[in-house]
Amino acid sequence: FQVVMSEKDDTIQLTDELQPLIAKVRTVVKLFRCSPTNNDKTLEKYTVDEFGKALPLIFDSKTRWSSLHTMLERFMKLKNCIRKSLIDLQSKIEISDKEFDTISSVVACLEPVKLAVEALCRNDATLLSADTTLLFMVNYLGDTELAVKLKAALVRRINERRTPFSSLLHYLHKGHQRYENLDPALSFEHLSKSAILNAIVQLNERLNQRADEPLPSTSVSSDSDSVDSTANLSLKEKLDMAILNDKKCKNKVRLNVSKDLSKTIRKEIAIFEVEGTRGTYLQNTYEYLKTIKPTSVESERVFSASGNFVTKLR
């Protein structure tokens, strides 16, 4: 709902209608969670009769985004038990059938979003599985008023955040058959051949680059000027100058290598589009892009795990 509330006024108005209802749900949950007497003598009795076991209500937490779905889902499951319990307690809180229908639509909207986020946060998630997950989420949001507005907000945000690396990975994975099940609302970028070639060349140069980065070039007009410029330099500075001049020569060689690399990759792309076989450079790029995580959750897991053994005592 934070995504929805950041959009246009009509969407904000929709969430303003939901906020009082969600606040009412929280009030009912507090009524039973904060009072063991109300829970044990009224609600638990009806849950045991209907489900054969005690099912307490669940209260959401601001620091756990999926807890709202969990709270509303349990609330809908215990709908009849809650109504009977409120009558027994002679509570002034009343929840109509229309309000229960609204809660049900909210649960239906949040369920695919919850599943999608859990899939994106998996250890084996890649940019390929991320696109598949997002398409699944958009297709299963439903067609209610809330679902349509939530879908529009999510699609807009996805198109803003998605990078060309996802399109490049899809090209190397499926070739021209990529995006065959694409939802019309998601405008995933189709890279041109020149963009694909440039991206693959840049990635392979980055993977194969040497540890020593090229230093900025210096302009030397003639040999006499070079002698004059080094006359007042210390021995260490002369050594640095000699290393710099040597690296400038290496940079010229690397440009020729880059040109040959571009030709090789262009041939591999032509073979890939005809036979579907990836060459050495295309396969290296494909394997490299598969290591990119769609979220930063894995880094957060490392920080959380480190807290288990990086203690003050150690």
XYZ file of C-alpha atoms in Angstrom:
314
model
C 0.000 0.000 0.000
C 2.964 2.342 0.369
C 3.480 2.013 -3.386
C -0.172 2.781 -4.051
C -0.272 5.779 -1.724
C 2.637 7.388 -3.547
C 0.649 7.591 -6.774
C -2.166 9.858 -7.972
C -4.950 11.367 -5.890
C -7.608 8.847 -6.882
C -5.408 5.999 -5.662
C -4.705 7.821 -2.405
C -8.455 8.253 -1.932
C -8.885 4.502 -2.279
C -6.315 3.832 0.434
C -7.980 6.442 2.656
C -11.108 4.288 2.500
C -9.136 1.204 3.482
C -7.226 2.718 6.390
C -10.269 3.042 8.716
C -11.264 -0.529 7.924
C -7.786 -1.864 8.657
C -7.743 0.179 11.864
C -11.032 -1.470 12.856
C -9.525 -4.902 12.204
C -6.567 -4.031 14.435
C -8.970 -2.934 17.169
C -10.767 -6.288 17.047
C -7.462 -8.161 17.107
C -6.303 -6.154 20.138
C -9.595 -6.928 21.860
C -8.710 -10.621 21.907
C -4.907 -10.528 21.886
C -4.639 -8.196 24.872
C -7.231 -10.016 26.947
C -6.662 -13.731 27.667
C -10.157 -13.879 29.134
C -11.847 -12.679 25.955
C -9.704 -14.980 23.851
C -9.923 -18.159 25.950
C -13.585 -18.004 26.980
C -15.129 -16.691 23.761
C -13.038 -16.800 20.592
C -11.127 -19.995 21.344
C -14.367 -21.835 22.098
C -15.776 -21.072 18.657
C -12.510 -21.820 16.805
C -12.281 -25.240 18.480
C -15.858 -26.011 17.507
C -15.360 -24.966 13.865
C -11.757 -25.984 13.148
C -11.036 -28.543 15.863
C -8.197 -26.489 17.366
C -7.475 -23.069 18.823
C -6.579 -20.459 16.194
C -5.657 -17.088 17.709
C -5.832 -13.854 15.763
C -2.562 -12.422 14.436
C -1.508 -8.821 14.914
C 0.535 -7.142 12.177
C 3.874 -5.411 12.675
C 5.124 -2.250 10.987
C 8.605 -3.747 10.550
C 7.268 -6.855 8.787
C 5.642 -5.844 5.501
C 3.902 -9.204 4.896
C 2.292 -9.273 8.348
C -0.678 -7.215 7.085
C -1.616 -9.996 4.685
C -1.147 -12.581 7.447
C -3.367 -10.651 9.847
C -6.172 -10.095 7.329
C -6.007 -13.668 6.041
C -6.453 -15.111 9.546
C -9.164 -12.525 10.234
C -11.153 -13.690 7.204
C -10.693 -17.332 8.149
C -12.176 -16.692 11.603
C -14.956 -14.430 10.306
C -17.853 -16.417 11.794
C -16.019 -16.996 15.073
C -15.285 -13.287 15.434
C -18.896 -12.305 14.821
C -20.159 -14.732 17.454
C -17.507 -13.613 19.934
C -18.336 -9.928 19.499
C -22.010 -10.707 20.155
C -21.133 -12.625 23.328
C -18.952 -9.759 24.542
C -21.681 -7.231 23.678
C -19.110 -5.201 21.825
C -20.096 -2.043 19.943
C -17.774 -2.958 17.077
C -19.681 -4.183 14.030
C -18.204 -5.415 10.769
C -20.649 -5.600 7.891
C -20.668 -8.058 5.012
C -19.475 -5.312 2.679
C -16.471 -4.651 4.892
C -15.641 -8.354 4.971
C -15.830 -8.387 1.176
C -13.378 -5.483 1.054
C -11.004 -7.298 3.394
C -11.271 -10.364 1.193
C -10.320 -8.333 -1.901
C -7.329 -6.877 -0.064
C -6.154 -10.380 0.889
C -6.567 -11.522 -2.714
C -4.470 -8.569 -3.943
C -1.695 -8.996 -1.398
C -1.307 -12.756 -1.814
C 0.440 -12.701 -5.243
C 2.571 -9.758 -4.097
C 3.671 -11.702 -1.016
C 4.504 -14.790 -3.082
C 6.410 -12.686 -5.604
C 8.548 -10.971 -2.986
C 9.353 -14.297 -1.329
C 10.423 -15.693 -4.722
C 12.575 -12.637 -5.446
C 14.305 -13.044 -2.074
C 15.315 -16.666 -2.615
C 19.009 -17.591 -2.658
C 18.796 -18.946 -6.204
C 16.938 -15.919 -7.630
C 18.307 -14.485 -10.880
C 17.290 -11.748 -13.285
C 15.517 -14.409 -15.362
C 13.452 -15.710 -12.467
C 12.793 -12.110 -11.392
C 11.067 -11.234 -14.680
C 9.070 -14.471 -14.544
C 8.024 -13.680 -10.981
C 6.970 -10.129 -11.804
C 4.899 -11.296 -14.764
C 3.234 -13.910 -12.564
C 2.418 -11.299 -9.929
C 0.903 -8.853 -12.425
C -1.197 -11.551 -14.104
C -2.668 -12.825 -10.827
C -3.466 -9.511 -9.130
C -7.093 -9.753 -10.224
C -9.501 -7.264 -11.769
C -11.012 -5.529 -8.733
C -10.760 -1.757 -8.332
C -7.977 -2.090 -5.794
C -6.150 -4.679 -7.919
C -6.250 -2.473 -11.021
C -4.793 0.511 -9.180
C -2.198 -1.599 -7.392
C -1.196 -3.191 -10.687
C -0.769 0.197 -12.358
C 1.442 1.423 -9.516
C 3.573 -1.717 -9.482
C 3.989 -1.820 -13.261
C 5.079 1.812 -13.303
C 7.630 1.139 -10.587
C 8.945 -2.037 -12.227
C 9.515 -0.266 -15.546
C 11.411 2.470 -13.732
C 13.709 0.100 -11.854
C 14.423 -2.572 -14.468
C 17.879 -2.431 -16.098
C 18.994 -3.424 -19.643
C 20.941 -6.338 -18.148
C 17.675 -8.227 -17.745
C 16.874 -7.782 -21.451
C 20.391 -8.867 -22.412
C 20.133 -11.985 -20.255
C 16.763 -12.845 -21.804
C 18.270 -12.477 -25.269
C 21.135 -14.847 -24.413
C 18.687 -17.281 -22.817
C 15.922 -17.434 -25.433
C 17.142 -15.456 -28.412
C 14.368 -13.821 -30.430
C 11.694 -15.830 -28.598
C 12.069 -13.768 -25.439
C 9.042 -12.050 -23.890
C 6.635 -14.435 -25.609
C 4.280 -14.341 -22.596
C 4.794 -10.668 -21.901
C 1.974 -8.782 -20.234
C 0.980 -5.740 -22.337
C 1.230 -3.505 -19.277
C 4.925 -4.265 -18.769
C 7.066 -2.513 -21.356
C 10.214 -4.631 -21.043
C 12.932 -3.166 -23.226
C 13.961 -4.950 -26.437
C 17.620 -4.192 -27.091
C 18.830 -3.493 -30.621
C 21.625 -5.542 -32.162
C 24.112 -2.719 -31.738
C 23.162 -2.310 -28.072
C 23.522 -6.076 -27.509
C 26.933 -6.095 -29.188
C 28.220 -3.093 -27.221
C 26.964 -4.490 -23.925
C 28.587 -7.896 -24.483
C 31.896 -6.292 -25.559
C 31.939 -4.035 -22.491
C 31.143 -6.884 -20.120
C 33.853 -9.133 -21.571
C 36.407 -6.333 -21.430
C 35.428 -5.785 -17.826
C 35.800 -9.477 -17.033
C 39.187 -9.762 -18.763
C 40.683 -6.443 -17.769
C 44.035 -6.375 -16.003
C 44.457 -5.382 -12.404
C 46.391 -2.242 -13.331
C 44.021 0.426 -14.604
C 45.267 2.765 -17.378
C 46.601 6.016 -16.044
C 45.659 9.373 -17.609
C 47.820 10.230 -20.616
C 50.169 13.212 -20.651
C 50.893 15.297 -23.713
C 54.571 15.307 -24.796
C 55.335 17.522 -27.783
C 58.857 16.343 -28.613
C 61.887 14.521 -27.252
C 63.559 17.802 -26.288
C 60.495 18.834 -24.289
C 60.538 15.429 -22.613
C 64.150 15.901 -21.567
C 63.400 19.357 -20.214
C 60.350 18.117 -18.278
C 62.294 15.308 -16.591
C 65.422 17.347 -15.829
C 64.180 18.555 -12.462
C 62.421 15.321 -11.433
C 63.631 13.067 -8.670
C 64.677 9.496 -9.347
C 61.331 8.146 -8.097
C 59.393 10.579 -10.271
C 61.461 9.561 -13.315
C 60.596 5.922 -12.604
C 56.902 6.800 -12.390
C 57.184 8.679 -15.678
C 58.818 5.676 -17.370
C 56.050 3.374 -16.106
C 53.440 5.859 -17.327
C 54.941 5.979 -20.832
C 55.075 2.180 -20.910
C 51.408 1.921 -19.966
C 50.441 4.359 -22.709
C 51.905 1.955 -25.245
C 49.948 -0.913 -23.709
C 46.724 1.047 -24.058
C 47.228 1.291 -27.822
C 47.570 -2.480 -28.023
C 44.395 -2.970 -25.976
C 42.423 -0.901 -28.493
C 43.370 -3.355 -31.257
C 42.404 -6.261 -29.028
C 39.033 -4.616 -28.352
C 38.446 -4.255 -32.092
C 39.180 -7.951 -32.660
C 36.935 -8.825 -29.713
C 34.073 -6.908 -31.289
C 34.455 -8.817 -34.547
C 34.543 -12.162 -32.736
C 31.452 -11.379 -30.689
C 29.613 -10.183 -33.798
C 30.288 -13.572 -35.421
C 29.137 -15.417 -32.287
C 25.898 -13.409 -32.254
C 25.249 -14.308 -35.913
C 25.769 -18.019 -35.169
C 23.625 -17.795 -32.037
C 20.697 -16.262 -33.903
C 20.831 -19.000 -36.562
C 21.736 -22.121 -34.580
C 20.943 -21.051 -30.985
C 24.454 -21.986 -29.838
C 26.349 -19.581 -27.606
C 30.036 -19.054 -28.295
C 32.736 -18.546 -25.680
C 32.162 -14.836 -25.121
C 28.370 -15.139 -25.187
C 28.508 -17.997 -22.694
C 30.819 -16.019 -20.400
C 28.417 -13.082 -20.532
C 25.455 -15.379 -19.916
C 27.070 -16.969 -16.855
C 28.134 -13.576 -15.556
C 24.655 -12.061 -15.829
C 23.142 -15.072 -14.056
C 25.175 -14.189 -10.953
C 23.479 -10.785 -10.597
C 20.927 -10.803 -7.794
C 17.594 -9.059 -8.415
C 17.497 -7.750 -4.831
C 19.899 -6.860 -2.013
C 18.349 -9.438 0.322
C 21.383 -11.736 0.122
C 23.594 -8.944 1.469
C 21.115 -8.323 4.267
C 21.214 -12.041 5.120
C 24.993 -11.828 5.476
C 24.700 -8.879 7.850
C 22.075 -10.718 9.899
C 24.137 -13.908 10.035
C 27.267 -12.021 11.059
C 25.471 -10.803 14.162
C 25.334 -14.395 15.410
C 29.102 -14.677 15.809
C 30.543 -11.142 15.542
C 29.944 -10.274 19.170
C 31.664 -7.844 21.536
C 33.309 -10.709 23.400
C 34.870 -12.192 20.267
